[in-house]
């Protein structure tokens, strides 16, 4: 943070402390985006909060919740001689094999065994790579509403070359938000920082149900420290006045309606289906599946692989890993006994330690309590 | 995975491919078929090789101004806000 931002953050901090005093009980505020969680930890925002404000990370990392089943499918394809393209974030994502197994656990392990695994930044980059060096290929398409338009555009606009198919693991944010609220029923979430980049696609209006149906103040926020601080202050002011609403703090990028062209592409390409989330099971209407007319792009269908069904779903986290609770904000990464012992960045044991947006990985890389407090102090923020 | 990086469109190529330049000078090709009406000079947010949003430059200025106003206003009205709340709760 530069000096100017620090000054703004400090001013908002004072206001947050003043307003929080007028509110009874603990105020649990949840963020739903890995980039928000990153900014909160990186900028030491938790240590700026009054004692009755608890910032909790919710499901904001699509890599963390990608079912082991699909990682296993990618590994199988890779070992069968198909080239697989993956984002860097999913390269080290474990499937259902455990560490120490003689079978590959990740796509990185498959590559070490000689499989053709290519890490790319985007689907477009994978397509370009394919055109230079064509070979039967599958791309692992993960991500929330922010990423789904890249898949939809490539399929609908026929950017995919012949012999290039996808495994579609796209998931949707509003259904998992509802699911998370239910899991917190005993100790309810009292404020929501809605995901900024997901909102560029779906529009701020997508979160209207949160204050309306659940009575929870909600702010669509940007990613700078002062954006998040402002969002927290708005939430506290709404709680104090007893008038929960939806506020769009990130108007510079997010409109009420969202990106209609991207929404149309997603609707054209995919239908909404009940889908599995790693460690959690099936969540109603929470995922995207290719429509019948686009099944030619679906690797699961083309290679005769099995789709995961609700009856067959099995708990898919490694023993002892608490990612399901971490994902839902019911546990902190530091509550996991394996955190920074067995499970570390570089040698992740569970999925939340893999992606740069996984809560465990963020807490591991940027500290989570003492370290951040020290940093904040040295920056003169306290 | 949800990281969005701001950049400026420098060229639109065939097939709806937009070349975007980031602040560090790096340029990449992105799929601009995912958004309406992109042209060279637009400030955009890029995520996983697609343009997800066009940044509204007038909103950026407006936001910077309103943030400052918001802070001064809150500081000056703090006692009023508290008073209003007491009334609200009392009534
Ligand atoms: S520290 Fe590792 S094992 Fe523990 S919850 Fe996080 S990812 Fe899972």
Short mmCIF file of C-alpha atoms and ligand atoms in Angstrom, two decimals:
data_model
loop_
_atom_site.label_atom_id
_atom_site.label_comp_id
_atom_site.label_asym_id
_atom_site.label_seq_id
_atom_site.Cartn_x
_atom_site.Cartn_y
_atom_site.Cartn_z
CA UNK A 1 0.00 0.00 0.00
CA UNK A 2 1.32 3.45 -0.81
CA UNK A 3 1.21 6.28 1.68
CA UNK A 4 -2.01 7.77 0.29
CA UNK A 5 -3.86 4.44 0.41
CA UNK A 6 -2.60 3.83 3.92
CA UNK A 7 -3.98 7.17 5.00
CA UNK A 8 -7.42 6.36 3.55
CA UNK A 9 -7.37 2.89 5.09
CA UNK A 10 -6.53 4.39 8.47
CA UNK A 11 -9.42 6.84 8.28
CA UNK A 12 -11.89 4.13 7.35
CA UNK A 13 -10.48 1.98 10.13
CA UNK A 14 -11.34 4.67 12.70
CA UNK A 15 -14.90 4.80 11.39
CA UNK A 16 -15.20 1.02 11.42
CA UNK A 17 -14.17 0.94 15.08
CA UNK A 18 -16.66 3.67 15.97
CA UNK A 19 -19.59 2.05 14.17
CA UNK A 20 -18.78 -1.49 15.38
CA UNK A 21 -19.12 -0.33 19.00
CA UNK A 22 -22.82 0.31 18.42
CA UNK A 23 -23.44 -3.22 17.16
CA UNK A 24 -24.21 -6.08 19.50
CA UNK A 25 -22.47 -9.42 19.25
CA UNK A 26 -19.86 -10.60 16.81
CA UNK A 27 -20.22 -9.50 13.22
CA UNK A 28 -19.20 -12.30 10.91
CA UNK A 29 -18.49 -10.95 7.42
CA UNK A 30 -17.77 -13.39 4.62
CA UNK A 31 -15.88 -12.83 1.38
CA UNK A 32 -16.60 -15.09 -1.58
CA UNK A 33 -13.55 -14.51 -3.76
CA UNK A 34 -10.00 -15.77 -3.50
CA UNK A 35 -8.70 -12.39 -4.66
CA UNK A 36 -10.55 -10.64 -1.82
CA UNK A 37 -9.13 -13.11 0.67
CA UNK A 38 -5.70 -12.53 -0.82
CA UNK A 39 -6.05 -8.76 -0.41
CA UNK A 40 -7.39 -9.13 3.16
CA UNK A 41 -4.44 -11.27 4.22
CA UNK A 42 -1.81 -9.46 2.14
CA UNK A 43 -2.83 -6.06 3.52
CA UNK A 44 -3.29 -7.30 7.08
CA UNK A 45 -6.92 -6.15 7.13
CA UNK A 46 -7.96 -8.69 9.79
CA UNK A 47 -5.61 -7.08 12.28
CA UNK A 48 -7.25 -3.68 11.63
CA UNK A 49 -10.68 -4.96 12.70
CA UNK A 50 -12.34 -4.30 16.05
CA UNK A 51 -12.63 -7.34 18.31
CA UNK A 52 -16.27 -7.95 17.38
CA UNK A 53 -15.69 -8.04 13.60
CA UNK A 54 -14.67 -11.42 12.22
CA UNK A 55 -13.68 -11.63 8.55
CA UNK A 56 -14.18 -15.12 7.20
CA UNK A 57 -13.19 -16.56 3.82
CA UNK A 58 -15.99 -18.39 2.01
CA UNK A 59 -15.99 -20.54 -1.13
CA UNK A 60 -13.97 -18.35 -3.47
CA UNK A 61 -11.50 -20.77 -5.00
CA UNK A 62 -12.76 -22.88 -7.91
CA UNK A 63 -9.64 -25.06 -7.90
CA UNK A 64 -10.16 -26.06 -4.25
CA UNK A 65 -13.64 -27.39 -4.97
CA UNK A 66 -12.89 -29.19 -8.25
CA UNK A 67 -13.86 -32.82 -7.54
CA UNK A 68 -11.04 -35.39 -7.43
CA UNK A 69 -13.03 -37.41 -9.99
CA UNK A 70 -12.19 -34.94 -12.79
CA UNK A 71 -8.52 -34.72 -11.84
CA UNK A 72 -8.42 -38.53 -11.98
CA UNK A 73 -10.08 -38.40 -15.41
CA UNK A 74 -7.46 -35.94 -16.69
CA UNK A 75 -4.64 -38.07 -15.31
CA UNK A 76 -6.11 -41.15 -17.00
CA UNK A 77 -6.37 -39.36 -20.35
CA UNK A 78 -2.80 -38.10 -20.00
CA UNK A 79 -1.51 -41.61 -19.25
CA UNK A 80 -3.48 -42.95 -22.24
CA UNK A 81 -1.45 -40.68 -24.53
CA UNK A 82 -3.83 -37.75 -24.90
CA UNK A 83 -2.25 -34.33 -24.48
CA UNK A 84 -3.80 -32.46 -21.57
CA UNK A 85 -3.78 -28.72 -21.10
CA UNK A 86 -4.19 -27.28 -17.62
CA UNK A 87 -4.05 -23.94 -15.87
CA UNK A 88 -1.02 -23.60 -13.59
CA UNK A 89 -3.43 -23.60 -10.66
CA UNK A 90 -4.63 -27.13 -11.39
CA UNK A 91 -1.26 -28.65 -12.33
CA UNK A 92 -0.52 -29.67 -8.72
CA UNK A 93 -4.13 -30.36 -7.75
CA UNK A 94 -4.35 -33.84 -6.22
CA UNK A 95 -6.86 -36.38 -7.49
CA UNK A 96 -7.97 -39.23 -5.27
CA UNK A 97 -4.57 -40.95 -4.90
CA UNK A 98 -2.81 -40.32 -1.59
CA UNK A 99 0.81 -39.21 -1.15
CA UNK A 100 3.09 -42.22 -1.25
CA UNK A 101 0.87 -44.08 -3.73
CA UNK A 102 2.71 -45.59 -6.68
CA UNK A 103 0.09 -44.09 -9.00
CA UNK A 104 0.26 -40.45 -10.10
CA UNK A 105 -1.62 -38.12 -7.80
CA UNK A 106 -1.46 -34.94 -9.89
CA UNK A 107 -1.01 -33.91 -13.50
CA UNK A 108 2.54 -32.94 -12.52
CA UNK A 109 3.13 -36.58 -11.47
CA UNK A 110 1.68 -37.77 -14.79
CA UNK A 111 4.07 -35.47 -16.63
CA UNK A 112 7.00 -36.86 -14.62
CA UNK A 113 5.95 -40.30 -15.96
CA UNK A 114 6.26 -38.97 -19.49
CA UNK A 115 2.67 -37.86 -20.15
CA UNK A 116 2.10 -34.86 -22.41
CA UNK A 117 0.89 -32.21 -19.93
CA UNK A 118 1.05 -28.56 -20.97
CA UNK A 119 0.48 -25.70 -18.52
CA UNK A 120 -1.22 -22.67 -20.07
CA UNK A 121 -2.49 -19.29 -18.91
CA UNK A 122 -5.69 -19.51 -20.95
CA UNK A 123 -7.78 -21.66 -23.24
CA UNK A 124 -6.82 -19.36 -26.09
CA UNK A 125 -3.14 -20.06 -25.42
CA UNK A 126 -3.87 -23.80 -25.43
CA UNK A 127 -5.62 -23.49 -28.79
CA UNK A 128 -2.65 -21.55 -30.21
CA UNK A 129 -0.26 -24.19 -28.92
CA UNK A 130 -2.41 -26.91 -30.48
CA UNK A 131 -2.41 -25.17 -33.87
CA UNK A 132 1.40 -25.06 -33.85
CA UNK A 133 1.63 -28.69 -32.78
CA UNK A 134 -1.66 -30.56 -33.36
CA UNK A 135 -2.34 -33.67 -31.30
CA UNK A 136 -5.52 -35.05 -29.71
CA UNK A 137 -5.98 -32.83 -26.66
CA UNK A 138 -8.19 -32.18 -23.64
CA UNK A 139 -8.35 -28.99 -21.59
CA UNK A 140 -9.44 -28.94 -17.93
CA UNK A 141 -11.93 -26.07 -17.81
CA UNK A 142 -12.39 -25.02 -14.19
CA UNK A 143 -13.62 -21.75 -12.74
CA UNK A 144 -16.64 -19.78 -11.63
CA UNK A 145 -18.73 -17.39 -13.74
CA UNK A 146 -15.63 -15.28 -14.41
CA UNK A 147 -13.94 -18.07 -16.34
CA UNK A 148 -16.96 -19.82 -17.88
CA UNK A 149 -17.28 -17.25 -20.75
CA UNK A 150 -13.84 -18.26 -22.09
CA UNK A 151 -15.05 -21.85 -22.43
CA UNK A 152 -18.42 -20.78 -23.83
CA UNK A 153 -16.88 -18.42 -26.38
CA UNK A 154 -14.44 -21.05 -27.65
CA UNK A 155 -17.22 -23.64 -28.02
CA UNK A 156 -20.02 -21.46 -29.42
CA UNK A 157 -17.73 -19.46 -31.73
CA UNK A 158 -16.06 -22.66 -32.90
CA UNK A 159 -12.57 -21.60 -31.89
CA UNK A 160 -11.84 -25.19 -30.83
CA UNK A 161 -9.97 -27.19 -33.48
CA UNK A 162 -11.00 -30.78 -34.30
CA UNK A 163 -9.55 -33.23 -31.81
CA UNK A 164 -9.59 -30.66 -29.00
CA UNK A 165 -12.17 -31.25 -26.27
CA UNK A 166 -12.80 -30.08 -22.73
CA UNK A 167 -13.71 -31.36 -19.31
CA UNK A 168 -16.21 -28.81 -18.04
CA UNK A 169 -16.04 -28.29 -14.27
CA UNK A 170 -17.44 -24.76 -14.17
CA UNK A 171 -19.35 -23.92 -11.01
CA UNK A 172 -21.74 -21.13 -10.02
CA UNK A 173 -21.46 -18.78 -7.05
CA UNK A 174 -25.04 -17.92 -5.95
CA UNK A 175 -26.03 -21.57 -5.21
CA UNK A 176 -22.93 -22.17 -3.08
CA UNK A 177 -23.60 -18.89 -1.29
CA UNK A 178 -27.06 -20.15 -0.28
CA UNK A 179 -25.55 -23.49 0.74
CA UNK A 180 -22.94 -21.69 2.88
CA UNK A 181 -25.57 -19.51 4.61
CA UNK A 182 -27.40 -22.69 5.63
CA UNK A 183 -24.23 -24.21 7.08
CA UNK A 184 -23.77 -21.10 9.22
CA UNK A 185 -27.35 -21.07 10.49
CA UNK A 186 -26.33 -21.53 14.13
CA UNK A 187 -23.99 -18.56 14.02
CA UNK A 188 -25.18 -16.57 11.03
CA UNK A 189 -23.16 -14.57 8.57
CA UNK A 190 -24.06 -10.90 9.07
CA UNK A 191 -22.36 -9.31 6.08
CA UNK A 192 -21.28 -10.37 2.60
CA UNK A 193 -18.47 -8.98 0.46
CA UNK A 194 -19.69 -10.16 -2.94
CA UNK A 195 -17.10 -11.30 -5.49
CA UNK A 196 -15.99 -8.41 -7.72
CA UNK A 197 -14.84 -10.23 -10.83
CA UNK A 198 -17.69 -12.75 -10.83
CA UNK A 199 -19.94 -9.68 -10.63
CA UNK A 200 -18.46 -8.15 -13.79
CA UNK A 201 -20.09 -11.08 -15.60
CA UNK A 202 -23.30 -11.74 -13.63
CA UNK A 203 -23.98 -8.12 -12.65
CA UNK A 204 -24.53 -6.67 -9.19
CA UNK A 205 -28.21 -7.59 -9.41
CA UNK A 206 -27.33 -11.27 -8.96
CA UNK A 207 -26.81 -10.63 -5.22
CA UNK A 208 -30.12 -8.89 -4.61
CA UNK A 209 -31.45 -12.08 -3.02
CA UNK A 210 -28.94 -11.85 -0.17
CA UNK A 211 -30.41 -8.79 1.62
CA UNK A 212 -33.94 -9.59 0.41
CA UNK A 213 -34.17 -13.23 1.40
CA UNK A 214 -31.56 -13.49 4.13
CA UNK A 215 -31.53 -9.93 5.49
CA UNK A 216 -27.74 -9.77 5.08
CA UNK A 217 -26.08 -6.47 4.06
CA UNK A 218 -24.10 -7.09 0.88
CA UNK A 219 -21.43 -5.04 -0.88
CA UNK A 220 -19.93 -5.76 -4.30
CA UNK A 221 -16.36 -4.63 -3.76
CA UNK A 222 -13.11 -3.98 -5.61
CA UNK A 223 -9.80 -5.46 -4.55
CA UNK A 224 -7.71 -2.62 -3.15
CA UNK A 225 -7.33 -2.47 0.62
CA UNK A 226 -9.53 0.64 0.79
CA UNK A 227 -12.21 -1.00 -1.39
CA UNK A 228 -12.50 -3.80 1.14
CA UNK A 229 -12.34 -1.45 4.13
CA UNK A 230 -15.10 0.66 2.59
CA UNK A 231 -17.21 -2.45 1.98
CA UNK A 232 -16.81 -3.47 5.64
CA UNK A 233 -17.81 -0.01 6.81
CA UNK A 234 -20.91 -0.05 4.57
CA UNK A 235 -21.90 -3.43 5.99
CA UNK A 236 -21.50 -2.17 9.57
CA UNK A 237 -23.50 1.00 8.83
CA UNK A 238 -26.30 -1.09 7.34
CA UNK A 239 -26.26 -3.40 10.37
CA UNK A 240 -26.36 -0.43 12.70
CA UNK A 241 -29.32 1.11 10.91
CA UNK A 242 -31.04 -2.27 10.61
CA UNK A 243 -31.51 -1.73 6.88
CA UNK A 244 -29.75 -4.43 4.87
CA UNK A 245 -29.33 -3.59 1.19
CA UNK A 246 -27.14 -4.35 -1.76
CA UNK A 247 -24.44 -1.76 -2.47
CA UNK A 248 -22.21 -1.74 -5.54
CA UNK A 249 -18.90 -0.27 -4.37
CA UNK A 250 -17.10 -1.52 -7.51
CA UNK A 251 -19.00 0.56 -10.07
CA UNK A 252 -15.82 1.24 -12.01
CA UNK A 253 -15.95 -2.36 -13.28
CA UNK A 254 -19.33 -3.79 -12.30
CA UNK A 255 -22.68 -2.74 -13.74
CA UNK A 256 -26.10 -3.68 -12.43
CA UNK A 257 -26.81 -5.94 -15.40
CA UNK A 258 -23.31 -7.36 -15.85
CA UNK A 259 -21.71 -8.48 -19.09
CA UNK A 260 -24.75 -9.51 -21.12
CA UNK A 261 -22.79 -10.90 -24.04
CA UNK A 262 -20.86 -13.23 -21.73
CA UNK A 263 -24.08 -14.27 -19.97
CA UNK A 264 -25.66 -15.08 -23.34
CA UNK A 265 -22.65 -17.16 -24.40
CA UNK A 266 -22.79 -19.19 -21.18
CA UNK A 267 -26.55 -19.78 -21.56
CA UNK A 268 -26.14 -20.76 -25.20
CA UNK A 269 -23.31 -23.21 -24.45
CA UNK A 270 -24.36 -24.75 -21.15
CA UNK A 271 -27.27 -25.74 -19.00
CA UNK A 272 -27.37 -25.40 -15.24
CA UNK A 273 -27.18 -28.78 -13.46
CA UNK A 274 -26.80 -30.18 -9.94
CA UNK A 275 -23.04 -30.50 -9.49
CA UNK A 276 -20.49 -31.91 -7.09
CA UNK A 277 -18.12 -29.81 -4.99
CA UNK A 278 -14.99 -31.35 -3.54
CA UNK A 279 -15.48 -32.48 0.05
CA UNK A 280 -19.08 -31.21 0.05
CA UNK A 281 -21.02 -33.38 -2.40
CA UNK A 282 -23.79 -32.31 -4.76
CA UNK A 283 -25.22 -28.81 -4.57
CA UNK A 284 -28.47 -28.16 -6.48
CA UNK A 285 -28.16 -26.20 -9.72
CA UNK A 286 -24.59 -25.19 -8.99
CA UNK A 287 -22.71 -26.19 -12.13
CA UNK A 288 -22.63 -25.94 -15.90
CA UNK A 289 -22.83 -28.80 -18.36
CA UNK A 290 -22.56 -28.62 -22.16
CA UNK A 291 -25.91 -28.63 -23.94
CA UNK A 292 -26.56 -31.64 -26.17
CA UNK A 293 -25.70 -29.73 -29.34
CA UNK A 294 -22.22 -29.01 -27.96
CA UNK A 295 -21.47 -32.53 -26.70
CA UNK A 296 -18.81 -32.76 -29.43
CA UNK A 297 -16.73 -30.48 -27.21
CA UNK A 298 -17.22 -32.61 -24.08
CA UNK A 299 -14.28 -34.92 -23.36
CA UNK A 300 -16.28 -36.91 -20.80
CA UNK A 301 -18.76 -37.81 -23.53
CA UNK A 302 -16.24 -38.20 -26.36
CA UNK A 303 -13.93 -40.54 -24.44
CA UNK A 304 -16.78 -42.51 -22.85
CA UNK A 305 -15.68 -41.46 -19.36
CA UNK A 306 -18.08 -41.56 -16.45
CA UNK A 307 -19.86 -38.40 -15.27
CA UNK A 308 -19.98 -38.23 -11.49
CA UNK A 309 -23.47 -39.01 -10.19
CA UNK A 310 -25.01 -38.07 -6.88
CA UNK A 311 -25.44 -41.72 -5.81
CA UNK A 312 -21.87 -42.63 -6.58
CA UNK A 313 -20.31 -39.53 -5.04
CA UNK A 314 -17.75 -40.36 -2.36
CA UNK A 315 -16.03 -38.00 0.05
CA UNK A 316 -13.00 -36.90 -1.95
CA UNK A 317 -10.62 -35.10 0.39
CA UNK A 318 -7.46 -36.80 1.69
CA UNK A 319 -7.72 -38.06 5.30
CA UNK A 320 -7.26 -35.31 7.87
CA UNK A 321 -7.57 -32.44 5.37
CA UNK A 322 -10.15 -29.87 6.53
CA UNK A 323 -10.61 -28.13 3.18
CA UNK A 324 -14.39 -28.62 3.21
CA UNK A 325 -14.70 -26.64 6.44
CA UNK A 326 -12.07 -24.12 5.32
CA UNK A 327 -13.95 -23.60 2.05
CA UNK A 328 -17.21 -22.94 3.89
CA UNK A 329 -15.56 -20.64 6.43
CA UNK A 330 -16.31 -23.06 9.28
CA UNK A 331 -12.59 -23.52 10.04
CA UNK A 332 -9.50 -21.42 9.50
CA UNK A 333 -6.48 -22.91 7.70
CA UNK A 334 -4.59 -22.73 11.00
CA UNK A 335 -7.24 -24.99 12.59
CA UNK A 336 -5.99 -27.82 10.39
CA UNK A 337 -3.33 -29.86 12.21
CA UNK A 338 -1.59 -30.53 8.89
CA UNK A 339 -1.21 -26.83 8.02
CA UNK A 340 2.47 -26.01 7.36
CA UNK A 341 3.48 -29.40 8.76
CA UNK A 342 2.50 -32.06 6.25
CA UNK A 343 0.83 -29.57 3.91
CA UNK A 344 2.79 -26.62 2.50
CA UNK A 345 2.91 -24.60 -0.73
CA UNK A 346 5.06 -26.55 -3.18
CA UNK A 347 4.12 -29.85 -1.50
CA UNK A 348 0.35 -29.48 -1.05
CA UNK A 349 -1.47 -32.31 0.69
CA UNK A 350 -4.99 -30.90 0.31
CA UNK A 351 -6.57 -28.89 -2.52
CA UNK A 352 -6.83 -25.57 -0.61
CA UNK A 353 -3.02 -25.41 -0.50
CA UNK A 354 -2.68 -25.66 -4.30
CA UNK A 355 -4.18 -22.66 -6.02
CA UNK A 356 -2.84 -19.16 -5.38
CA UNK A 357 -6.44 -18.37 -4.39
CA UNK A 358 -6.89 -21.23 -1.93
CA UNK A 359 -7.28 -20.03 1.66
CA UNK A 360 -4.58 -22.37 3.01
CA UNK A 361 -2.12 -21.29 0.33
CA UNK A 362 -2.82 -17.59 0.96
CA UNK A 363 -2.44 -17.96 4.73
CA UNK A 364 0.73 -19.99 4.25
CA UNK A 365 2.34 -17.48 1.90
CA UNK A 366 1.35 -14.24 3.57
CA UNK A 367 1.00 -15.20 7.22
CA UNK A 368 -2.28 -15.06 9.04
CA UNK A 369 -1.96 -13.62 12.46
CA UNK A 370 1.23 -12.72 14.22
CA UNK A 371 3.22 -12.09 11.09
CA UNK A 372 0.65 -9.78 9.58
CA UNK A 373 0.23 -7.89 12.85
CA UNK A 374 3.97 -7.30 12.88
CA UNK A 375 3.87 -6.08 9.30
CA UNK A 376 0.95 -3.78 9.99
CA UNK A 377 2.75 -2.32 12.94
CA UNK A 378 5.90 -1.72 10.95
CA UNK A 379 3.84 0.02 8.27
CA UNK A 380 2.46 2.36 10.89
CA UNK A 381 -1.15 1.26 10.46
CA UNK A 382 -1.87 0.55 14.11
CA UNK B 1 -8.40 -18.21 -10.60
CA UNK B 2 -10.59 -15.15 -10.31
CA UNK B 3 -7.75 -12.74 -10.69
CA UNK B 4 -8.49 -9.93 -13.12
CA UNK B 5 -5.72 -7.74 -14.49
CA UNK B 6 -6.38 -4.29 -15.91
CA UNK B 7 -4.86 -3.43 -19.27
CA UNK B 8 -5.42 -1.30 -22.35
CA UNK B 9 -6.60 -2.60 -25.73
CA UNK B 10 -4.05 -1.71 -28.39
CA UNK B 11 -5.41 -3.60 -31.40
CA UNK B 12 -8.38 -5.65 -32.53
CA UNK B 13 -7.53 -8.53 -34.85
CA UNK B 14 -9.57 -10.87 -36.98
CA UNK B 15 -11.88 -13.26 -35.15
CA UNK B 16 -12.52 -10.89 -32.25
CA UNK B 17 -9.01 -11.23 -30.85
CA UNK B 18 -7.91 -8.15 -28.90
CA UNK B 19 -4.29 -7.36 -28.14
CA UNK B 20 -4.08 -5.96 -24.60
CA UNK B 21 -1.09 -4.21 -23.06
CA UNK B 22 -0.54 -4.32 -19.29
CA UNK B 23 1.19 -1.72 -17.15
CA UNK B 24 4.46 -3.71 -17.18
CA UNK B 25 4.60 -3.46 -20.97
CA UNK B 26 3.63 -7.09 -21.59
CA UNK B 27 1.10 -7.60 -24.37
CA UNK B 28 -1.14 -10.63 -24.82
CA UNK B 29 -3.84 -11.74 -27.21
CA UNK B 30 -7.26 -12.08 -25.60
CA UNK B 31 -10.67 -13.28 -26.70
CA UNK B 32 -12.86 -10.18 -26.93
CA UNK B 33 -15.88 -12.12 -28.23
CA UNK B 34 -17.01 -12.25 -24.62
CA UNK B 35 -17.92 -8.57 -24.42
CA UNK B 36 -19.79 -6.02 -26.50
CA UNK B 37 -18.16 -3.05 -28.24
CA UNK B 38 -14.46 -3.23 -27.41
CA UNK B 39 -12.17 -0.86 -29.32
CA UNK B 40 -8.51 0.20 -29.20
CA UNK B 41 -7.83 2.53 -26.28
CA UNK B 42 -10.38 0.87 -23.96
CA UNK B 43 -9.28 0.10 -20.43
CA UNK B 44 -10.35 -3.48 -19.70
CA UNK B 45 -10.08 -6.26 -17.13
CA UNK B 46 -8.51 -9.48 -18.45
CA UNK B 47 -9.07 -12.83 -16.80
CA UNK B 48 -7.79 -16.18 -18.11
CA UNK B 49 -7.31 -14.82 -21.62
CA UNK B 50 -10.69 -13.13 -22.05
CA UNK B 51 -11.90 -9.59 -21.52
CA UNK B 52 -14.45 -9.81 -18.70
CA UNK B 53 -15.21 -6.10 -18.27
CA UNK B 54 -14.57 -2.68 -19.65
CA UNK B 55 -13.44 -0.27 -16.94
CA UNK B 56 -15.51 2.87 -16.91
CA UNK B 57 -12.96 5.65 -16.73
CA UNK B 58 -15.51 8.28 -15.71
CA UNK B 59 -16.49 5.96 -12.85
CA UNK B 60 -12.86 5.69 -11.74
CA UNK B 61 -12.61 9.47 -11.37
CA UNK B 62 -16.02 9.63 -9.78
CA UNK B 63 -15.05 6.87 -7.37
CA UNK B 64 -11.79 8.55 -6.31
CA UNK B 65 -13.68 11.79 -5.68
CA UNK B 66 -16.55 10.16 -3.85
CA UNK B 67 -14.22 8.13 -1.64
CA UNK B 68 -12.60 11.33 -0.41
CA UNK B 69 -15.99 12.97 0.08
CA UNK B 70 -17.30 9.92 1.82
CA UNK B 71 -14.50 10.02 4.37
CA UNK B 72 -14.79 13.72 5.15
CA UNK B 73 -18.57 13.47 5.31
CA UNK B 74 -18.48 10.56 7.70
CA UNK B 75 -15.99 12.29 9.92
CA UNK B 76 -18.08 15.45 10.11
CA UNK B 77 -21.38 13.65 10.62
CA UNK B 78 -20.36 11.03 13.10
CA UNK B 79 -22.14 12.65 16.05
CA UNK B 80 -25.24 13.28 13.92
CA UNK B 81 -25.32 9.67 12.75
CA UNK B 82 -25.07 8.49 16.36
CA UNK B 83 -27.87 10.86 17.34
CA UNK B 84 -30.10 9.68 14.49
CA UNK B 85 -29.52 6.11 15.49
CA UNK B 86 -30.39 6.71 19.10
CA UNK B 87 -33.64 8.30 17.94
CA UNK B 88 -34.33 5.45 15.57
CA UNK B 89 -33.75 2.88 18.25
CA UNK B 90 -35.71 4.86 20.84
CA UNK B 91 -38.66 5.39 18.49
S1 LIG C 1 -3.70 -27.14 5.38
FE1 LIG C 1 -3.69 -28.62 3.70
S2 LIG C 1 -4.60 -30.45 4.56
FE2 LIG C 1 -5.15 -28.76 5.94
S3 LIG C 1 -7.14 -27.99 5.19
FE3 LIG C 1 -5.56 -26.80 4.17
S4 LIG C 1 -5.19 -27.88 2.24
FE4 LIG C 1 -6.28 -29.32 3.59
#
